[in-house]
Coordinates of C-alpha atoms in Angstrom, one line a residue:
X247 CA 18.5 58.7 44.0
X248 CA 20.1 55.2 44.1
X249 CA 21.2 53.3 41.0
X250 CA 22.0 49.4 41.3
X251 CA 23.3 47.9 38.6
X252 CA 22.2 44.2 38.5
X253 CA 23.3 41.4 36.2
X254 CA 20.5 39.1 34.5
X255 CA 20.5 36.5 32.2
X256 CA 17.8 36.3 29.5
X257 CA 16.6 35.5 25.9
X258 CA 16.0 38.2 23.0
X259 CA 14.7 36.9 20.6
X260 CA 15.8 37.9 16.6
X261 CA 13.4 38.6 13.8
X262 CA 14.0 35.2 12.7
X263 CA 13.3 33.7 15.8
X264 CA 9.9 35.4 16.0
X265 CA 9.2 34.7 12.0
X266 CA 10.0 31.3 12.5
X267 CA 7.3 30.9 15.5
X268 CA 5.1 32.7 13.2
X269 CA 6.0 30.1 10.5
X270 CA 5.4 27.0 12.8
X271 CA 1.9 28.5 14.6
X272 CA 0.2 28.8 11.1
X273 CA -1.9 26.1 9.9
X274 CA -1.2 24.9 6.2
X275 CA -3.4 27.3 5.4
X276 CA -2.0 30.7 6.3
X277 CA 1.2 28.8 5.6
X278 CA 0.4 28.7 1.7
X279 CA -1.3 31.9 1.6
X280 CA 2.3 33.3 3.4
X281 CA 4.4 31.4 0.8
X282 CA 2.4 32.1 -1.9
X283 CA 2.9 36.2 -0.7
X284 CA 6.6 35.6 -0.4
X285 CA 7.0 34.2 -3.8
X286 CA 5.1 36.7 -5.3
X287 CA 8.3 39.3 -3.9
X288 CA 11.0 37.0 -4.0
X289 CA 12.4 36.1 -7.7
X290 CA 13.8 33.0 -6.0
X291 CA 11.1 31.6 -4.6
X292 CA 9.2 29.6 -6.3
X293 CA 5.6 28.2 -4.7
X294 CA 3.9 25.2 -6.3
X295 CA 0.1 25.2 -4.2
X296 CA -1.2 22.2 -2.9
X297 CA -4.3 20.9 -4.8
X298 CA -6.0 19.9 -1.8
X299 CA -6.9 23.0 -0.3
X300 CA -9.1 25.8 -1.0
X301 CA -8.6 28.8 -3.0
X302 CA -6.5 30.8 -1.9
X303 CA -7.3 34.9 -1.3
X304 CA -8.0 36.4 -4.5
X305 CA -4.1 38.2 -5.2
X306 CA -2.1 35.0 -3.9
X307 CA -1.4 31.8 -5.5
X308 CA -0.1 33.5 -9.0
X309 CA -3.7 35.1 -9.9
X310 CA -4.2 38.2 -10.2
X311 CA -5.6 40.9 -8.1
X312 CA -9.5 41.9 -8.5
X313 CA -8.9 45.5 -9.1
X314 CA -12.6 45.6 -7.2
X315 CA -11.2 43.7 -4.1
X316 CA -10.8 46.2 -0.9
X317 CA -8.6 44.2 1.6
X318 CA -9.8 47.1 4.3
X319 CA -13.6 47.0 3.0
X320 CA -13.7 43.4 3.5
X321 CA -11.9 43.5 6.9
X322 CA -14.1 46.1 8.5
X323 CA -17.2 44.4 6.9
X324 CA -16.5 41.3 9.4
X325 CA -17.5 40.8 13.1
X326 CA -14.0 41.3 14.6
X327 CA -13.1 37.7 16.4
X328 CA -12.6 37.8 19.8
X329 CA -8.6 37.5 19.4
X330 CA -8.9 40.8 17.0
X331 CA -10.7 42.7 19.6
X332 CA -8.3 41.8 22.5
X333 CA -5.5 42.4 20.3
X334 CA -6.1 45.9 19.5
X335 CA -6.4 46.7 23.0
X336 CA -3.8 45.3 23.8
X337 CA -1.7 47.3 21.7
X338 CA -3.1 50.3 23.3
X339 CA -2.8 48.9 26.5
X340 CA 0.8 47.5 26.6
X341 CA 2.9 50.1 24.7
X342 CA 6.5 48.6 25.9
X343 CA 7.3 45.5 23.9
X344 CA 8.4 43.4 26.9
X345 CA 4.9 43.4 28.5
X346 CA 3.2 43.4 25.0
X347 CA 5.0 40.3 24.6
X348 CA 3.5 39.0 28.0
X349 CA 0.2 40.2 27.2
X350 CA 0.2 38.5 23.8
X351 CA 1.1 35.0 25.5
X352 CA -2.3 35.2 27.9
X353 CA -4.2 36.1 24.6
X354 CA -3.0 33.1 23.0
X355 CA -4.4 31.0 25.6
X356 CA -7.6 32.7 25.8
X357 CA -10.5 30.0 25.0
X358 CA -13.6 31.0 23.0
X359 CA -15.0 31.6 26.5
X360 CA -13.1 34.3 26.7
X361 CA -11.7 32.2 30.0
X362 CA -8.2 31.5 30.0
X363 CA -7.0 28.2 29.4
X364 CA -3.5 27.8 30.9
X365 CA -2.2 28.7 34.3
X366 CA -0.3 31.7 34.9
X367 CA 2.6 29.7 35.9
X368 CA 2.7 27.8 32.1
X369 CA 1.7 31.3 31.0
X370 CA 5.1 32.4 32.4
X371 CA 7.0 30.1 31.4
X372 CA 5.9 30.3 27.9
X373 CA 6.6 34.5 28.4
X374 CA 9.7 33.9 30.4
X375 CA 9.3 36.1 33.0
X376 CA 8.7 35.7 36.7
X377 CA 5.1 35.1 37.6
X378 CA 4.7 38.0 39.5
X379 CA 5.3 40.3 36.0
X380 CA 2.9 38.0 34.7
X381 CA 0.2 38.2 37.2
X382 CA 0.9 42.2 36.7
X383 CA 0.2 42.0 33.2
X384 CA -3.0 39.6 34.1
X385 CA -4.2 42.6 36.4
X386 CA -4.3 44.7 33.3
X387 CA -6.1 42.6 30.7
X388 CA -9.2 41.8 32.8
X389 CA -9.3 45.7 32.7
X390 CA -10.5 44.7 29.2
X391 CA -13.8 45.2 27.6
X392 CA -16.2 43.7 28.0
X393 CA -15.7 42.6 31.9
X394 CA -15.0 39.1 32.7
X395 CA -12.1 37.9 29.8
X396 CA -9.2 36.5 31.0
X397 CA -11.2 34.6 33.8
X398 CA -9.2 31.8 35.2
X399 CA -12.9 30.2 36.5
X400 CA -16.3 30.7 36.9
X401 CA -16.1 32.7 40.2
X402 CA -13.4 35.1 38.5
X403 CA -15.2 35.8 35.1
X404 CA -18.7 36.9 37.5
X405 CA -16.7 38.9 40.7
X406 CA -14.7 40.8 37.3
X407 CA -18.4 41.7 35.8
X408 CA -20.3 42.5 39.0
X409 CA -17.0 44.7 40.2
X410 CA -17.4 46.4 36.6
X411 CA -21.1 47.1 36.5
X412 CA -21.0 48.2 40.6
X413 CA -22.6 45.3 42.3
X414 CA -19.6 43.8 43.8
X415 CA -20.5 43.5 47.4
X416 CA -19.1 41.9 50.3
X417 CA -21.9 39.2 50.6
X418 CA -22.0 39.1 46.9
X419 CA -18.0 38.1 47.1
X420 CA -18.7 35.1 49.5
X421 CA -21.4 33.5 47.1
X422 CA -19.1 34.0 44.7
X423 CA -16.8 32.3 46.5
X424 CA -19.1 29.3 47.1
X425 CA -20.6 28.8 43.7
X426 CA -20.2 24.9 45.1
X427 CA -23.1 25.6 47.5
X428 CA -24.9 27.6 45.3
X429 CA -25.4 24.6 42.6
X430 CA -26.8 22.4 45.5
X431 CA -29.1 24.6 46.3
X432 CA -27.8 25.4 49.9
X433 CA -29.2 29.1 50.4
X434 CA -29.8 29.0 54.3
X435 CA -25.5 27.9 54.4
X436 CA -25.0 30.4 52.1
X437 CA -27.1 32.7 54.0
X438 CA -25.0 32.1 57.5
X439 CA -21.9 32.4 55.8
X440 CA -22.7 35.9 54.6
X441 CA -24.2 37.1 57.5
X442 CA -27.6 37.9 56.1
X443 CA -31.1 36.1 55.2
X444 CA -32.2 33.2 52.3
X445 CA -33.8 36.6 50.8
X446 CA -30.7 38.2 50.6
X447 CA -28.8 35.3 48.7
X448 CA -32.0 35.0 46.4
X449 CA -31.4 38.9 45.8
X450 CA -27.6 38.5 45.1
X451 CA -28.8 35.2 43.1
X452 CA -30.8 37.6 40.8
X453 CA -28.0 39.7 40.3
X454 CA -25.8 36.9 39.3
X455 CA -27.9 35.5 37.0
X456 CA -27.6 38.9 35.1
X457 CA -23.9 38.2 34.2
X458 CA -22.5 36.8 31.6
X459 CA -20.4 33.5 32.5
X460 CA -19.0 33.4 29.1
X461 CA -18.2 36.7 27.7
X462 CA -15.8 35.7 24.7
X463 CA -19.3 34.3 22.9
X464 CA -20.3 37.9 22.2
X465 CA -17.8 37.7 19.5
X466 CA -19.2 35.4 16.4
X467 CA -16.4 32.8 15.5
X468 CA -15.8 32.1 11.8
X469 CA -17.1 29.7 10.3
X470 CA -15.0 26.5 9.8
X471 CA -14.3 25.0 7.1
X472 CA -13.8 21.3 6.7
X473 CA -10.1 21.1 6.2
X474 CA -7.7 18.2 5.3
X475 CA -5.8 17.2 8.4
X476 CA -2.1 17.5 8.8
X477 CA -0.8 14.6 9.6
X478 CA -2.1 11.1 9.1
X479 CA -2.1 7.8 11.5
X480 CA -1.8 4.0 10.8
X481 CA -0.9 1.2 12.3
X482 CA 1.9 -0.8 10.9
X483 CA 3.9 -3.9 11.1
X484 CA 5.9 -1.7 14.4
X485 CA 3.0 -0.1 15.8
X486 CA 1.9 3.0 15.3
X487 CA 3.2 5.2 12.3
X488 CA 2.4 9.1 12.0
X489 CA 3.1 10.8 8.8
X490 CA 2.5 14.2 7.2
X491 CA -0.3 15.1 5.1
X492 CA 1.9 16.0 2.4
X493 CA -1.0 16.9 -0.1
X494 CA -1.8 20.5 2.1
X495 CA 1.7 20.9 2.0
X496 CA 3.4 23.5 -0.5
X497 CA 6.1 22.7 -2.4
X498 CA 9.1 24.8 -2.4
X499 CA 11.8 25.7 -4.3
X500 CA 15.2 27.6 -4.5
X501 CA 16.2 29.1 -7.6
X502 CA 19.1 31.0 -9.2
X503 CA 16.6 34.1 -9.9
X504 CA 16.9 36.7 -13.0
X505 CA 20.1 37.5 -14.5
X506 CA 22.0 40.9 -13.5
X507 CA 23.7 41.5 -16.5
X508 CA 26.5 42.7 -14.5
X509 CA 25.0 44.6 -12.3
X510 CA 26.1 45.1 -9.0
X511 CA 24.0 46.3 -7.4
X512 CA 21.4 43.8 -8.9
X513 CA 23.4 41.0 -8.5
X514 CA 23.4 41.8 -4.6
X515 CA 20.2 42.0 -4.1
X516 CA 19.2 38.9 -5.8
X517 CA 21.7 37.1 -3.7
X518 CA 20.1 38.8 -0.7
X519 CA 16.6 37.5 -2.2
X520 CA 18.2 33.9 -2.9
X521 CA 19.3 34.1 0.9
X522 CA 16.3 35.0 2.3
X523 CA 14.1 31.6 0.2
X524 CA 16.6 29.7 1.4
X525 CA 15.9 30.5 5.0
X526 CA 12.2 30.5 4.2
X527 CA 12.6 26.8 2.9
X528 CA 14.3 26.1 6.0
X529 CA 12.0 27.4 8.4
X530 CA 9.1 25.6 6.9
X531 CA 11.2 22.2 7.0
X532 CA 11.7 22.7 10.7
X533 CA 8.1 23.8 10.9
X534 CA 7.2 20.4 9.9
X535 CA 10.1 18.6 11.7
X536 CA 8.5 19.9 15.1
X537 CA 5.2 19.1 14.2
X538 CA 5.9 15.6 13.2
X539 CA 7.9 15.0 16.7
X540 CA 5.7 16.3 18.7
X541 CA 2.8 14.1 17.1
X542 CA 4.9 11.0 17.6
X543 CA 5.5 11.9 21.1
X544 CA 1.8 11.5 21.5
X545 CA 1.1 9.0 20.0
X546 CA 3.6 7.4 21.9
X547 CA 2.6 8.2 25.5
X548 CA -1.3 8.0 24.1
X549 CA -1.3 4.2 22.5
X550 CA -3.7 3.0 25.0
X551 CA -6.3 6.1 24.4
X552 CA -6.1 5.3 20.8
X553 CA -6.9 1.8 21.3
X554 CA -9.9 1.8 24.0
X555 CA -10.8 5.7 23.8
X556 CA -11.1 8.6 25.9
X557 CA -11.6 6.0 29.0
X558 CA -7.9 4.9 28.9
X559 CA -6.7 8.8 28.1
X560 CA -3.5 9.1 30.9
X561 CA -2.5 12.6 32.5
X562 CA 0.0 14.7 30.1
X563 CA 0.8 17.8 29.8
X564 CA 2.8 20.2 27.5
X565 CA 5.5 20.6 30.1
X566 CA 5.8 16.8 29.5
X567 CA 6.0 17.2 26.4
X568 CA 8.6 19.9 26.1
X569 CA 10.9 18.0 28.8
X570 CA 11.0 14.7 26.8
X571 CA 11.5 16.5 22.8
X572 CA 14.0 19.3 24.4
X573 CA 11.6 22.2 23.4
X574 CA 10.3 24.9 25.1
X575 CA 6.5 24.6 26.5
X576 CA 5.5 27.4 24.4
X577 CA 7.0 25.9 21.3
X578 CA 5.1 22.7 21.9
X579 CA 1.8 24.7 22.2
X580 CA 2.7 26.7 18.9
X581 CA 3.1 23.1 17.4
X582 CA -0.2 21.5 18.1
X583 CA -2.5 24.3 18.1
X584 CA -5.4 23.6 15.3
X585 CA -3.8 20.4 14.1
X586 CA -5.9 18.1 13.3
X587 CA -4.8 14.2 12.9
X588 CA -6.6 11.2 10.7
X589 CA -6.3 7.9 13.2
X590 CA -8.6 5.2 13.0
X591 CA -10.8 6.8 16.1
X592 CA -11.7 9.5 13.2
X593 CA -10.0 13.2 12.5
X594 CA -9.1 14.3 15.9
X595 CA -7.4 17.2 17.0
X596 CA -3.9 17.2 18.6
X597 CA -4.8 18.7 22.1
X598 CA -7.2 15.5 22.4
X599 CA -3.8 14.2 23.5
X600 CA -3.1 16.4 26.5
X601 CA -5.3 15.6 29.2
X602 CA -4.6 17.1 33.1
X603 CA -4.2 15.2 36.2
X604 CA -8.0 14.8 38.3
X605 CA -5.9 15.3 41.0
X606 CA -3.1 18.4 41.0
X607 CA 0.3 16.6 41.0
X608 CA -0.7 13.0 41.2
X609 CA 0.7 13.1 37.2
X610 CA 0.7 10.2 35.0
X611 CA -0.4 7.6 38.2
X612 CA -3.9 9.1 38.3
X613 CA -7.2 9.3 36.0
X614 CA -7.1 12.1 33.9
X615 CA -10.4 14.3 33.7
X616 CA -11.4 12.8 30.2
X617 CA -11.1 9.7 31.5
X618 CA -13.4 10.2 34.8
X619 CA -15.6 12.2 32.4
X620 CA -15.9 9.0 30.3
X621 CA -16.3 6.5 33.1
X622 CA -19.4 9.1 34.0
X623 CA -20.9 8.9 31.0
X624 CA -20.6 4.7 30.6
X625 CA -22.3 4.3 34.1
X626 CA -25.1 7.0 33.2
X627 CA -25.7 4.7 29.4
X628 CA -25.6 1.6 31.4
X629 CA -28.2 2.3 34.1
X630 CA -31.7 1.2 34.2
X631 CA -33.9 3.9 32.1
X632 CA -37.0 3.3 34.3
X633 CA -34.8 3.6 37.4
X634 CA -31.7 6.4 36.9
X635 CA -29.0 6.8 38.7
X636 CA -28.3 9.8 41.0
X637 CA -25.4 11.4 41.7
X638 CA -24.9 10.0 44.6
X639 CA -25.0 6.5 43.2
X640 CA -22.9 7.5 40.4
X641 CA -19.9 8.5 42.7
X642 CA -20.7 5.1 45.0
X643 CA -20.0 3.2 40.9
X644 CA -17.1 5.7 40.1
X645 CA -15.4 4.3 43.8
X646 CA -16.6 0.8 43.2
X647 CA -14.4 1.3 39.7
X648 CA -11.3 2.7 42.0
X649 CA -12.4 6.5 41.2
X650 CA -13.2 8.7 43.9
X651 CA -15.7 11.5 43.1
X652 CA -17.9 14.6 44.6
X653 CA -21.4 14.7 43.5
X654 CA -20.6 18.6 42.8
X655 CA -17.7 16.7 40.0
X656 CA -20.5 14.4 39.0
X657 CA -22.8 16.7 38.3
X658 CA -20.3 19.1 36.8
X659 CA -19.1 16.3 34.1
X660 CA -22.8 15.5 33.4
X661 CA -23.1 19.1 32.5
X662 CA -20.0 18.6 30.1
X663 CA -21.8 15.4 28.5
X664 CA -25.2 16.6 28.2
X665 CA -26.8 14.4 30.8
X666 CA -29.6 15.3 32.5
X667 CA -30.5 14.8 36.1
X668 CA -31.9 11.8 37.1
X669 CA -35.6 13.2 37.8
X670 CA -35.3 14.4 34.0
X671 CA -33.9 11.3 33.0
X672 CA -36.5 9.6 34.7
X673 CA -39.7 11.7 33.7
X674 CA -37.8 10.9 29.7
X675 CA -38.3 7.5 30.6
X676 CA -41.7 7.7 31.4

């Protein structure tokens, strides 16, 4: 056996590191329930709550405990969310912590789909490892139950299910592969591409329409509450202005703690407690240091989409993001997840800012998708109710606007807006 002994450079991350992620991913309000915890061990922390938010879990905020109240009993009486259920397998899955760590990052861009919502590649990045370990790891969550999470498309999330349930065929493979001509209704194509008959794509159609396209819906989301947003937008004599919502916000304090009578041993551990607010007070001031820069950031690059809407929304991307404020991608995406931010376009949330390319790598030059989904939607409301468009003519508009389009993309980001086709549009009309 042969032992090389290589020399890498990498980044191992502290405690700290990872409870100050922790710290800046929570909205404000796990942040106040986790202060509000903290003070409750920590003599030198003192927590005053935010009025503006709802009560907090019956044990926090200074209250005391209902000697009723089963924390287990009332987490196994709930549906487990879709991140729940992943997690645990995960940590069945992954028992080394370096892949755990990789597996966690895909989980946190998992939509409600149960798709995923970011590229391997930023998946990576955010991970840092190589893409090949991350594609590795990949391999092994769409393992997970139930078949077809951790999708990276339509065609992914139906050949994981049919592969899982035994129907995965060859012919079935090259339908799914052409999904494009299965929307237009192109069987006898189809058909010549898989070698076989119209009745034998009709049979695999049957099949198909058996799966589940999003399998993460099986798992009930909770319920939302109407929350204040956390940070606030205006304009002002120079432009736009962002500021915190500081009303959500806790306030914190330092303080010198109980006395130790000369106690030693006391003494050192309430110096160890006073360290350890201190940090905590820090860590929450960064927290909302990075949220506040990253906000500005888009407002900055997003003036015109605040102005005239999601038509004038340009390409950016968290990468951008990340480049410009010094960050790391990951970082960025901790910061803005379930933000919400008051403008004058209405409570928004913060990813309404990011927006991909319509075209890989054309970056801030070309139309973003929101914006061509827009322009789709203002040609549709403009058109003649008696006479509706088709797709067709909606991509000859779209071009006569200086955006090329497929009728597969129109029809596609009619689906997105709720638009019927035009012979439903046009039997509404009559």
């Amino acid at each position: 056996m042969n032992f090389v002994q290589r020399q890498t450079q990498g980044l191992a991350m502290t405690a700290k590191m990872q409870a100050s992620l922790r710290i800046l991913q929570m909205s404000h309000i796990d942040l106040t329930a986790h202060l509000a915890e903290q003070a409750l061990e920590n003599p030198c922390l003192e927590v005053t709550l935010p009025e503006a938010l709802p009560p907090l879990p019956k044990g926090l905020g200074g209250g005391a405990r209902d000697p009723d109240w089963d924390p287990v009993a009332a987490l196994e009486g709930e549906k487990p969310s879709l991140y729940a259920h992943v997690g645990r397998q995960i940590a069945l899955a992954f028992p080394h912590p370096a892949a755990q760590r990789v597996a966690l990052a895909f989980a946190e861009a998992l939509e409600p789909t149960g798709w995923l919502g970011a590229s391997v590649e930023t998946v990576a990045r955010a991970a840092g490892v190589p893409v090949p370990v991350a594609e590795s790891v990949l391999a092994r969550l769409q393992q997970f139950e139930p078949a077809g999470l951790f999708a990276r498309n339509l065609a992914e999330c139906l050949r994981l299910q049919a592969a899982d349930k035994g129907l995965l065929t060859w012919e079935l493979s090259v339908i799914l592969d052409n999904l494009a001509l299965l929307a237009e209704g192109r069987i006898d194509d189809l058909a010549e591409l898989c070698d076989g008959t119209p009745a034998d794509v009709r049979a695999a159609l049957v099949a198909i329409r058996g799966l589940d396209p999003k399998p993460g819906l099986a798992f009930a989301a909770p319920d939302m509450a109407i929350l204040p947003p956390d940070l606030r937008l205006a304009r002002g004599k120079d432009g736009w202005q962002v500021e915190l919502n500081r009303s959500v916000l806790p306030a914190l304090r330092v303080t010198a703690g109980p006395g130790t009578a000369g106690d030693a041993a006391a003494r050192a551990w309430v110096s160890s407690a006073r360290s350890r607010a201190r940090w905590l007070v820090r860590a929450v001031e960064r927290r909302q240091a990075t949220l506040l820069l990253t906000a500005e950031f888009l407002v900055r690059h997003q003036t015109a989409f605040l102005e005239a809407g999601p038509a004038a929304l340009r390409p950016l991307s968290t990468e951008e993001a990340a480049a410009e404020l010094g960050l790391h991608p990951s970082t960025v995406s901790r910061a803005v997840a379930h933000r919400m931010i008051e403008t004058p376009r209405g409570t928004l949330p913060l990813k309404a800012f990011f927006s991909r390319a319509f075209t890989p790598g054309s970056g801030a030059d070309g139309p973003s998708q929101d914006a061509l989904i827009a322009l789709v939607g203002r040609i549709v409301a403009a058109e003649d109710p008696v006479r509706p468009l088709s797709d067709a003519d909606i991509v000859r508009r779209a071009e006569a606007e200086g955006a090329r389009l497929a009728r597969r993309t129109v029809a596609k980001y009619r689906d997105l807006l709720g638009i019927p086709s035009s012979y439903d549009r046009r039997g509404r009309a009559a």
